[in-house]
Every structure is written in C-alpha cells, then in structure tokens.
C-alpha cells in the first residue's frame, strides 16, 4: 500500500437544501476526502489548519480512522474556515453565501516528515499557493491529483494555473471546466485542460456521473440513481477521496486502474449525498460499500452482440 497526503480545508459548514438547514457542522474538502480515503484503508495524512474553536472530537474522528493528523495545525487564537451554501431546488446547483477564510488566510502547510515520500498527493480545494507549497515539500510522488473550484478561479487564477501545470490528474465539475476553458463542449474543455498540464482530466457532473479523459480516450462512470438525495455537499471531495484512496491502496496508476478508481469514488459519493454533511460517511460499513459497487456493476453491464 502506498502513502497518501491530503491537503484541503477542514471546516465548519452551514448548509441549506430544500429538505432542511444546518447550523455549523463538520465540513471541508480535506474532511470529506479523508473520510472517503479511510474507507479504502489508505495510509493517509491530513495537512490543514483549524482554529481553537474546532472540537477535538472532530479531530479524533480522523485519528480513529487511521489518519495521521500531525500536519493538521491548530491555531488556538484563530477561527476555523467557514462556508455557507444554499442549494437550488434541482440540488445540482448551489449558491455560496459566505466563505470566511479565517485561519486559512495565513496558513503555511507542513507535510509530516514520514509522508514526504508518499506516492499519491491529493490537493483538495484550498488556496493554490498552499497546494503549491505542498507539491514542493514532496519527494517525487507518482501521482498528484488536484481538485479546485470556481472561488479560486475567480480570485487566484494565475496561481491556480501554476498548480494545474504541475499535476497529473485534475478533478473538476462541468461548470468549472467550462469557466476555466471558456468552452462549452466538455470534450474540447478536457482537451484544453490536458494542454495545461494534467495527463488525466476527471469532469464531475453531479447526478449525471463523471467522465475520465486520457489522450483521446473517454471513460464514463454513472452516478447511482438514488431514492434519497439530501445534501450534495462534499460529494465532489468524497469522490476525490475514494479515487485517490483506491489508487494509493492498489499502487497502480494506470489508465485502466483509474477507471476502477473513478467507480470507487462515484460509489462513495453516492453515500455522501444521502445525509447532511459527513453523517453518512461516518456511519458507513465495508459491506455497504461492497454492495454498492455491485449495484454500479449491474447498472452498467450489458452484453450486446456487435455484428
Ligand atoms: P463540494 O461539495 O465537494 O464542492 O465540497 C464542499 C466542501 O468544500 C464544503 O465542506 C466546504 O467547507 C468546502 N469549501 C467550500 N468553499 C471552499 C473554498 N473556496 N475552498 C476550499 N474549500 C471550500
């Protein structure tokens, strides 16, 4: 098994969906990534920052799942990153109502010594300069995966482009791929993003699944049609955590294995949306994951005769 470094926000979220509303609950990109990656027993470390207001019980959730938290800085007199979002009725789009960077504003990440030789680096959503600093601390990783969002495209595009040029895989949603490339066709957008650096592009399409692009090849992972979708927050990060966790666990970074990783990520993301925030991921069993992977197989397997 290879080691995995995860950088991203560890946050408080306040979420409103057509089904309900939460006050400050546990959230953040690195949180969802870490919880997802721990489902595949990946040997992972979380690199992030929180304020003194962040409950120790939340940190213990990572520790209990085997995550190294020595790179999770606590700024005792600071406040934790806070995000507030509200979903539209279709649940596929949302408005960000508040983003308070707080302790993230002056964060210098430190990758724990014993994780500097990790094979896989998952750069979750946060300031591109922090992502860059993590890349620079690593000792020749096999695979660097980047997730980002429109907030950083709007505010720090030049820095983000520097990160994009240094990664092997980017995961991005359809709207953001269009914003980044000013192309409507996702095929053309993916090609343009590959020209910026990454050899692989994953475009997430919410309830419409995800596309994996490599050279001229495309692989499609559906999203499981679910009876209940409660809160899509963190689905993209959960996908990324499942994707990188699977790759780190198997140690195979080929295009063929990335197809499996995309399915694994999609399966974990399908759980995430069933409850608010991290609730479903925190109560997930290995048996449930296996059953869901089987459902994915059944959903897409067919045996047509090509004449
Ligand atoms: P997702 O739904 O996968 O896009 O991820 C939502 C998570 O990302 C929430 O838990 C937020 O705390 C976190 N988040 C929201 N905005 C940002 C941002 N600008 N940078 C980093 N993380 C963010």
mmCIF file of C-alpha atoms and ligand atoms in Angstrom:
data_model
loop_
_atom_site.group_PDB
_atom_site.id
_atom_site.type_symbol
_atom_site.label_atom_id
_atom_site.label_comp_id
_atom_site.label_asym_id
_atom_site.label_seq_id
_atom_site.Cartn_x
_atom_site.Cartn_y
_atom_site.Cartn_z
ATOM 1 C CA UNK A 1 0.000 0.000 0.000
ATOM 2 C CA UNK A 2 1.286 3.471 -0.813
ATOM 3 C CA UNK A 3 1.003 6.527 1.370
ATOM 4 C CA UNK A 4 -1.349 9.391 0.610
ATOM 5 C CA UNK A 5 -1.060 13.066 1.524
ATOM 6 C CA UNK A 6 -4.313 15.014 1.641
ATOM 7 C CA UNK A 7 -4.409 18.777 1.767
ATOM 8 C CA UNK A 8 -7.615 20.814 1.857
ATOM 9 C CA UNK A 9 -9.942 22.699 4.141
ATOM 10 C CA UNK A 10 -11.122 21.311 7.440
ATOM 11 C CA UNK A 11 -14.114 23.466 8.077
ATOM 12 C CA UNK A 12 -17.409 24.416 9.568
ATOM 13 C CA UNK A 13 -20.244 24.370 7.046
ATOM 14 C CA UNK A 14 -23.759 25.772 7.270
ATOM 15 C CA UNK A 15 -25.955 24.196 4.631
ATOM 16 C CA UNK A 16 -29.441 24.802 3.331
ATOM 17 C CA UNK A 17 -31.170 22.388 0.959
ATOM 18 C CA UNK A 18 -34.853 22.065 0.010
ATOM 19 C CA UNK A 19 -35.026 19.413 2.766
ATOM 20 C CA UNK A 20 -33.570 21.284 5.671
ATOM 21 C CA UNK A 21 -30.998 23.537 7.138
ATOM 22 C CA UNK A 22 -27.990 23.016 9.397
ATOM 23 C CA UNK A 23 -26.065 25.316 11.658
ATOM 24 C CA UNK A 24 -22.265 24.948 11.793
ATOM 25 C CA UNK A 25 -21.434 21.303 11.177
ATOM 26 C CA UNK A 26 -18.221 19.471 10.339
ATOM 27 C CA UNK A 27 -17.209 20.016 6.718
ATOM 28 C CA UNK A 28 -14.317 20.935 4.486
ATOM 29 C CA UNK A 29 -12.706 19.406 1.447
ATOM 30 C CA UNK A 30 -9.968 17.537 3.348
ATOM 31 C CA UNK A 31 -12.546 16.217 5.793
ATOM 32 C CA UNK A 32 -14.624 14.534 3.107
ATOM 33 C CA UNK A 33 -11.514 13.363 1.236
ATOM 34 C CA UNK A 34 -10.001 11.910 4.405
ATOM 35 C CA UNK A 35 -13.167 10.122 5.474
ATOM 36 C CA UNK A 36 -13.585 8.661 1.990
ATOM 37 C CA UNK A 37 -9.935 7.599 1.683
ATOM 38 C CA UNK A 38 -10.098 5.905 5.084
ATOM 39 C CA UNK A 39 -12.832 3.635 3.670
ATOM 40 C CA UNK A 40 -10.162 2.004 1.497
ATOM 41 C CA UNK A 41 -7.786 1.789 4.480
ATOM 42 C CA UNK A 42 -5.395 4.157 2.714
ATOM 43 C CA UNK A 43 -2.379 5.168 4.800
ATOM 44 C CA UNK A 44 -3.170 8.860 4.738
ATOM 45 C CA UNK A 45 -2.150 12.136 6.367
ATOM 46 C CA UNK A 46 -4.253 15.280 6.553
ATOM 47 C CA UNK A 47 -2.467 18.590 6.080
ATOM 48 C CA UNK A 48 -4.665 21.511 7.019
ATOM 49 C CA UNK A 49 -5.389 24.149 9.640
ATOM 50 C CA UNK A 50 -8.203 24.801 12.118
ATOM 51 C CA UNK A 51 -8.843 27.361 14.845
ATOM 52 C CA UNK A 52 -9.113 26.904 18.595
ATOM 53 C CA UNK A 53 -12.888 26.733 18.107
ATOM 54 C CA UNK A 54 -12.607 23.345 16.352
ATOM 55 C CA UNK A 55 -13.782 20.463 18.598
ATOM 56 C CA UNK A 56 -11.145 17.880 19.492
ATOM 57 C CA UNK A 57 -13.816 15.198 18.979
ATOM 58 C CA UNK A 58 -13.844 16.048 15.294
ATOM 59 C CA UNK A 59 -10.077 15.577 15.075
ATOM 60 C CA UNK A 60 -10.492 12.231 16.809
ATOM 61 C CA UNK A 61 -12.796 11.105 14.006
ATOM 62 C CA UNK A 62 -9.750 11.157 11.695
ATOM 63 C CA UNK A 63 -7.488 9.502 14.240
ATOM 64 C CA UNK A 64 -9.993 6.689 14.862
ATOM 65 C CA UNK A 65 -9.966 6.009 11.117
ATOM 66 C CA UNK A 66 -6.195 5.695 10.983
ATOM 67 C CA UNK A 67 -5.452 9.136 9.543
ATOM 68 C CA UNK A 68 -2.260 10.903 10.561
ATOM 69 C CA UNK A 69 -3.096 14.389 11.881
ATOM 70 C CA UNK A 70 0.377 15.640 12.751
ATOM 71 C CA UNK A 71 0.083 18.015 9.767
ATOM 72 C CA UNK A 72 -3.242 19.406 10.993
ATOM 73 C CA UNK A 73 -2.238 22.684 12.609
ATOM 74 C CA UNK A 74 -4.363 24.169 15.391
ATOM 75 C CA UNK A 75 -4.183 27.950 15.739
ATOM 76 C CA UNK A 76 -5.538 28.343 19.265
ATOM 77 C CA UNK A 77 -6.476 32.017 18.963
ATOM 78 C CA UNK A 78 -7.847 31.716 15.408
ATOM 79 C CA UNK A 79 -11.184 30.790 13.846
ATOM 80 C CA UNK A 80 -11.796 27.767 11.619
ATOM 81 C CA UNK A 81 -12.589 28.224 7.900
ATOM 82 C CA UNK A 82 -16.332 28.678 7.455
ATOM 83 C CA UNK A 83 -18.512 28.121 4.408
ATOM 84 C CA UNK A 84 -22.247 28.678 3.971
ATOM 85 C CA UNK A 85 -24.096 27.334 0.941
ATOM 86 C CA UNK A 86 -27.658 27.078 -0.293
ATOM 87 C CA UNK A 87 -28.852 24.561 -2.869
ATOM 88 C CA UNK A 88 -31.404 25.296 -5.555
ATOM 89 C CA UNK A 89 -34.405 23.035 -5.994
ATOM 90 C CA UNK A 90 -32.670 20.792 -8.552
ATOM 91 C CA UNK A 91 -29.881 20.134 -5.944
ATOM 92 C CA UNK A 92 -27.369 20.190 -8.786
ATOM 93 C CA UNK A 93 -26.529 23.853 -8.366
ATOM 94 C CA UNK A 94 -25.895 25.995 -5.309
ATOM 95 C CA UNK A 95 -25.023 29.492 -4.219
ATOM 96 C CA UNK A 96 -22.136 30.198 -1.891
ATOM 97 C CA UNK A 97 -23.484 32.661 0.675
ATOM 98 C CA UNK A 98 -20.309 33.043 2.734
ATOM 99 C CA UNK A 99 -16.670 31.999 2.580
ATOM 100 C CA UNK A 100 -14.655 33.061 5.632
ATOM 101 C CA UNK A 101 -11.032 32.027 5.198
ATOM 102 C CA UNK A 102 -10.063 32.858 8.814
ATOM 103 C CA UNK A 103 -7.000 30.740 9.798
ATOM 104 C CA UNK A 104 -6.549 29.735 6.178
ATOM 105 C CA UNK A 105 -5.521 33.274 5.315
ATOM 106 C CA UNK A 106 -2.007 32.884 6.736
ATOM 107 C CA UNK A 107 -1.550 29.112 6.580
ATOM 108 C CA UNK A 108 1.853 27.579 5.768
ATOM 109 C CA UNK A 109 1.310 23.846 5.368
ATOM 110 C CA UNK A 110 3.858 21.394 6.716
ATOM 111 C CA UNK A 111 3.827 17.870 5.306
ATOM 112 C CA UNK A 112 4.860 15.449 8.096
ATOM 113 C CA UNK A 113 8.381 14.119 7.505
ATOM 114 C CA UNK A 114 7.302 10.476 7.138
ATOM 115 C CA UNK A 115 4.732 11.359 4.458
ATOM 116 C CA UNK A 116 7.086 13.365 2.214
ATOM 117 C CA UNK A 117 7.892 10.219 0.240
ATOM 118 C CA UNK A 118 4.194 9.378 -0.359
ATOM 119 C CA UNK A 119 3.264 8.084 -3.792
ATOM 120 C CA UNK A 120 -0.008 9.957 -4.012
ATOM 121 C CA UNK A 121 -0.827 13.585 -3.232
ATOM 122 C CA UNK A 122 -4.423 14.767 -3.161
ATOM 123 C CA UNK A 123 -4.577 18.545 -3.416
ATOM 124 C CA UNK A 124 -8.071 19.256 -2.184
ATOM 125 C CA UNK A 125 -9.789 22.516 -2.564
ATOM 126 C CA UNK A 126 -7.970 25.442 -0.979
ATOM 127 C CA UNK A 127 -5.657 28.315 -1.825
ATOM 128 C CA UNK A 128 -3.450 27.372 -4.821
ATOM 129 C CA UNK A 129 -0.327 28.741 -3.098
ATOM 130 C CA UNK A 130 -0.903 26.283 -0.251
ATOM 131 C CA UNK A 131 -1.330 23.490 -2.806
ATOM 132 C CA UNK A 132 1.925 24.562 -4.496
ATOM 133 C CA UNK A 133 3.798 24.593 -1.211
ATOM 134 C CA UNK A 134 2.684 21.005 -0.561
ATOM 135 C CA UNK A 135 3.907 19.896 -4.009
ATOM 136 C CA UNK A 136 7.263 21.490 -3.260
ATOM 137 C CA UNK A 137 7.664 19.600 0.015
ATOM 138 C CA UNK A 138 7.096 16.228 -1.659
ATOM 139 C CA UNK A 139 9.846 13.897 -2.732
ATOM 140 C CA UNK A 140 8.959 12.831 -6.272
ATOM 141 C CA UNK A 141 5.380 11.478 -5.877
ATOM 142 C CA UNK A 142 3.985 9.102 -8.507
ATOM 143 C CA UNK A 143 0.676 10.896 -8.765
ATOM 144 C CA UNK A 144 -0.542 14.394 -7.925
ATOM 145 C CA UNK A 145 -4.307 14.920 -8.114
ATOM 146 C CA UNK A 146 -5.839 18.389 -7.971
ATOM 147 C CA UNK A 147 -9.351 19.412 -7.075
ATOM 148 C CA UNK A 148 -10.363 23.041 -7.204
ATOM 149 C CA UNK A 149 -13.398 25.250 -7.599
ATOM 150 C CA UNK A 150 -14.689 28.476 -9.116
ATOM 151 C CA UNK A 151 -13.805 30.508 -5.990
ATOM 152 C CA UNK A 152 -10.079 30.080 -6.761
ATOM 153 C CA UNK A 153 -10.587 30.639 -10.496
ATOM 154 C CA UNK A 154 -12.278 33.927 -9.672
ATOM 155 C CA UNK A 155 -9.762 35.088 -7.087
ATOM 156 C CA UNK A 156 -6.364 33.458 -7.761
ATOM 157 C CA UNK A 157 -6.339 32.288 -11.376
ATOM 158 C CA UNK A 158 -2.622 32.885 -12.098
ATOM 159 C CA UNK A 159 -1.574 30.858 -9.040
ATOM 160 C CA UNK A 160 -4.083 28.150 -9.887
ATOM 161 C CA UNK A 161 -2.657 27.843 -13.412
ATOM 162 C CA UNK A 162 0.804 27.229 -11.880
ATOM 163 C CA UNK A 163 -0.619 24.356 -9.830
ATOM 164 C CA UNK A 164 -2.502 22.913 -12.812
ATOM 165 C CA UNK A 165 0.740 22.791 -14.808
ATOM 166 C CA UNK A 166 2.316 20.569 -12.107
ATOM 167 C CA UNK A 167 -0.334 17.891 -11.562
ATOM 168 C CA UNK A 168 -1.079 14.543 -13.239
ATOM 169 C CA UNK A 169 -4.844 14.471 -12.679
ATOM 170 C CA UNK A 170 -7.406 17.226 -12.211
ATOM 171 C CA UNK A 171 -10.930 16.658 -10.917
ATOM 172 C CA UNK A 172 -13.276 19.496 -11.684
ATOM 173 C CA UNK A 173 -17.015 19.895 -12.181
ATOM 174 C CA UNK A 174 -18.590 20.596 -15.562
ATOM 175 C CA UNK A 175 -19.398 24.237 -14.847
ATOM 176 C CA UNK A 176 -15.851 24.894 -13.632
ATOM 177 C CA UNK A 177 -14.316 23.111 -16.649
ATOM 178 C CA UNK A 178 -16.320 25.458 -18.874
ATOM 179 C CA UNK A 179 -15.310 28.501 -16.823
ATOM 180 C CA UNK A 180 -11.625 27.532 -16.946
ATOM 181 C CA UNK A 181 -11.503 26.935 -20.692
ATOM 182 C CA UNK A 182 -14.364 29.094 -21.985
ATOM 183 C CA UNK A 183 -15.500 26.050 -23.977
ATOM 184 C CA UNK A 184 -18.998 24.593 -23.855
ATOM 185 C CA UNK A 185 -18.144 21.096 -25.095
ATOM 186 C CA UNK A 186 -16.682 19.068 -22.246
ATOM 187 C CA UNK A 187 -14.621 17.057 -24.723
ATOM 188 C CA UNK A 188 -12.970 20.227 -26.006
ATOM 189 C CA UNK A 189 -12.668 21.596 -22.455
ATOM 190 C CA UNK A 190 -10.941 18.404 -21.275
ATOM 191 C CA UNK A 191 -8.530 18.566 -24.226
ATOM 192 C CA UNK A 192 -7.671 22.168 -23.395
ATOM 193 C CA UNK A 193 -7.100 21.300 -19.729
ATOM 194 C CA UNK A 194 -4.783 18.441 -20.751
ATOM 195 C CA UNK A 195 -2.785 21.022 -22.717
ATOM 196 C CA UNK A 196 -2.365 22.977 -19.450
ATOM 197 C CA UNK A 197 -0.506 20.040 -17.831
ATOM 198 C CA UNK A 198 -2.574 17.139 -16.448
ATOM 199 C CA UNK A 199 -2.467 13.853 -18.392
ATOM 200 C CA UNK A 200 -5.852 12.891 -16.971
ATOM 201 C CA UNK A 201 -8.965 15.004 -16.520
ATOM 202 C CA UNK A 202 -11.985 13.941 -14.484
ATOM 203 C CA UNK A 203 -15.089 16.034 -15.086
ATOM 204 C CA UNK A 204 -17.745 15.568 -12.387
ATOM 205 C CA UNK A 205 -21.328 16.056 -13.467
ATOM 206 C CA UNK A 206 -23.171 15.669 -10.170
ATOM 207 C CA UNK A 207 -26.159 13.370 -10.520
ATOM 208 C CA UNK A 208 -25.084 12.706 -14.122
ATOM 209 C CA UNK A 209 -21.880 10.903 -13.181
ATOM 210 C CA UNK A 210 -18.266 11.606 -14.082
ATOM 211 C CA UNK A 211 -16.083 11.448 -17.178
ATOM 212 C CA UNK A 212 -12.420 10.390 -17.201
ATOM 213 C CA UNK A 213 -10.381 11.719 -20.124
ATOM 214 C CA UNK A 214 -6.930 10.498 -21.179
ATOM 215 C CA UNK A 215 -5.425 11.325 -24.568
ATOM 216 C CA UNK A 216 -8.271 10.520 -26.970
ATOM 217 C CA UNK A 217 -9.994 8.045 -24.664
ATOM 218 C CA UNK A 218 -13.039 8.690 -22.500
ATOM 219 C CA UNK A 219 -14.460 6.547 -19.701
ATOM 220 C CA UNK A 220 -17.829 7.221 -18.098
ATOM 221 C CA UNK A 221 -18.878 6.438 -14.519
ATOM 222 C CA UNK A 222 -22.571 6.919 -13.868
ATOM 223 C CA UNK A 223 -23.935 8.285 -10.641
ATOM 224 C CA UNK A 224 -26.208 5.779 -8.976
ATOM 225 C CA UNK A 225 -29.858 6.838 -9.297
ATOM 226 C CA UNK A 226 -30.811 7.294 -5.640
ATOM 227 C CA UNK A 227 -34.157 7.416 -3.930
ATOM 228 C CA UNK A 228 -32.989 9.989 -1.451
ATOM 229 C CA UNK A 229 -30.696 12.918 -2.102
ATOM 230 C CA UNK A 230 -30.483 15.064 0.966
ATOM 231 C CA UNK A 231 -27.366 17.178 0.675
ATOM 232 C CA UNK A 232 -24.788 17.096 -2.133
ATOM 233 C CA UNK A 233 -22.155 18.965 -0.077
ATOM 234 C CA UNK A 234 -18.837 17.182 -0.181
ATOM 235 C CA UNK A 235 -19.826 14.729 -2.902
ATOM 236 C CA UNK A 236 -17.031 16.005 -5.151
ATOM 237 C CA UNK A 237 -14.481 15.719 -2.355
ATOM 238 C CA UNK A 238 -15.745 12.287 -1.357
ATOM 239 C CA UNK A 239 -15.351 11.238 -4.976
ATOM 240 C CA UNK A 240 -11.766 12.559 -4.955
ATOM 241 C CA UNK A 241 -11.028 10.789 -1.652
ATOM 242 C CA UNK A 242 -12.374 7.481 -2.947
ATOM 243 C CA UNK A 243 -10.491 7.932 -6.219
ATOM 244 C CA UNK A 244 -7.105 8.668 -4.643
ATOM 245 C CA UNK A 245 -7.615 6.275 -1.734
ATOM 246 C CA UNK A 246 -8.258 3.459 -4.189
ATOM 247 C CA UNK A 247 -5.197 4.351 -6.276
ATOM 248 C CA UNK A 248 -2.947 4.607 -3.204
ATOM 249 C CA UNK A 249 -4.237 1.304 -1.865
ATOM 250 C CA UNK A 250 -3.699 -0.562 -5.154
ATOM 251 C CA UNK A 251 -0.471 1.259 -6.098
ATOM 252 C CA UNK A 252 -1.436 1.050 -9.768
ATOM 253 C CA UNK A 253 -1.690 4.429 -11.515
ATOM 254 C CA UNK A 254 -2.522 3.194 -14.995
ATOM 255 C CA UNK A 255 -5.473 4.466 -17.027
ATOM 256 C CA UNK A 256 -7.181 1.082 -16.679
ATOM 257 C CA UNK A 257 -6.970 1.151 -12.905
ATOM 258 C CA UNK A 258 -8.117 4.778 -12.870
ATOM 259 C CA UNK A 259 -11.397 3.531 -14.340
ATOM 260 C CA UNK A 260 -11.874 1.384 -11.224
ATOM 261 C CA UNK A 261 -10.874 4.321 -9.047
ATOM 262 C CA UNK A 262 -13.493 6.527 -10.712
ATOM 263 C CA UNK A 263 -16.173 3.921 -9.994
ATOM 264 C CA UNK A 264 -14.981 3.598 -6.403
ATOM 265 C CA UNK A 265 -15.125 7.383 -5.984
ATOM 266 C CA UNK A 266 -18.603 7.517 -7.512
ATOM 267 C CA UNK A 267 -19.809 4.756 -5.182
ATOM 268 C CA UNK A 268 -18.593 6.582 -2.069
ATOM 269 C CA UNK A 269 -20.017 9.896 -3.307
ATOM 270 C CA UNK A 270 -23.407 8.220 -3.698
ATOM 271 C CA UNK A 271 -23.440 7.613 0.070
ATOM 272 C CA UNK A 272 -22.316 11.113 0.947
ATOM 273 C CA UNK A 273 -25.424 12.783 -0.516
ATOM 274 C CA UNK A 274 -27.861 10.593 1.452
ATOM 275 C CA UNK A 275 -27.472 12.580 4.688
ATOM 276 C CA UNK A 276 -26.376 16.041 5.723
ATOM 277 C CA UNK A 277 -22.635 16.773 5.762
ATOM 278 C CA UNK A 278 -20.391 13.908 6.827
ATOM 279 C CA UNK A 279 -23.097 11.938 8.656
ATOM 280 C CA UNK A 280 -23.441 9.116 6.150
ATOM 281 C CA UNK A 281 -19.699 8.681 5.649
ATOM 282 C CA UNK A 282 -19.188 8.431 9.384
ATOM 283 C CA UNK A 283 -21.609 5.519 9.581
ATOM 284 C CA UNK A 284 -20.580 3.575 6.539
ATOM 285 C CA UNK A 285 -19.607 -0.097 6.621
ATOM 286 C CA UNK A 286 -17.333 -2.013 4.262
ATOM 287 C CA UNK A 287 -20.243 -4.324 3.486
ATOM 288 C CA UNK A 288 -22.411 -1.420 2.316
ATOM 289 C CA UNK A 289 -19.595 -0.210 0.063
ATOM 290 C CA UNK A 290 -19.234 -3.680 -1.484
ATOM 291 C CA UNK A 291 -22.980 -3.877 -2.121
ATOM 292 C CA UNK A 292 -22.969 -0.504 -3.778
ATOM 293 C CA UNK A 293 -20.040 -1.387 -6.015
ATOM 294 C CA UNK A 294 -22.083 -4.379 -7.134
ATOM 295 C CA UNK A 295 -25.018 -2.064 -7.893
ATOM 296 C CA UNK A 296 -22.693 0.015 -10.072
ATOM 297 C CA UNK A 297 -21.669 -3.126 -11.927
ATOM 298 C CA UNK A 298 -25.278 -4.133 -12.509
ATOM 299 C CA UNK A 299 -26.197 -0.630 -13.619
ATOM 300 C CA UNK A 300 -23.742 -0.548 -16.481
ATOM 301 C CA UNK A 301 -23.066 -4.124 -17.505
ATOM 302 C CA UNK A 302 -24.573 -5.313 -20.745
ATOM 303 C CA UNK A 303 -23.751 -7.882 -23.324
ATOM 304 C CA UNK A 304 -24.738 -6.616 -26.743
ATOM 305 C CA UNK A 305 -23.658 -8.520 -29.784
ATOM 306 C CA UNK A 306 -21.694 -6.407 -32.232
ATOM 307 C CA UNK A 307 -22.397 -7.648 -35.737
HETATM 308 P P1 LIG B 1 -18.018 20.011 -2.671
HETATM 309 O O1 LIG B 1 -19.489 19.940 -2.382
HETATM 310 O O2 LIG B 1 -17.391 18.697 -2.973
HETATM 311 O O3 LIG B 1 -17.686 21.073 -3.653
HETATM 312 O O4 LIG B 1 -17.306 20.456 -1.317
HETATM 313 C C1 LIG B 1 -17.907 21.242 -0.352
HETATM 314 C C2 LIG B 1 -16.914 21.471 0.766
HETATM 315 O O5 LIG B 1 -15.909 22.363 0.302
HETATM 316 C C3 LIG B 1 -17.549 22.116 1.973
HETATM 317 O O6 LIG B 1 -17.435 21.225 3.060
HETATM 318 C C4 LIG B 1 -16.769 23.409 2.221
HETATM 319 O O7 LIG B 1 -16.325 23.544 3.531
HETATM 320 C C5 LIG B 1 -15.606 23.324 1.280
HETATM 321 N N1 LIG B 1 -15.383 24.587 0.578
HETATM 322 C C6 LIG B 1 -16.308 25.467 0.135
HETATM 323 N N2 LIG B 1 -15.733 26.528 -0.463
HETATM 324 C C7 LIG B 1 -14.397 26.300 -0.415
HETATM 325 C C8 LIG B 1 -13.250 27.023 -0.874
HETATM 326 N N3 LIG B 1 -13.341 28.188 -1.509
HETATM 327 N N4 LIG B 1 -12.047 26.464 -0.666
HETATM 328 C C9 LIG B 1 -11.938 25.298 -0.036
HETATM 329 N N5 LIG B 1 -12.953 24.570 0.435
HETATM 330 C C10 LIG B 1 -14.182 25.061 0.246
#
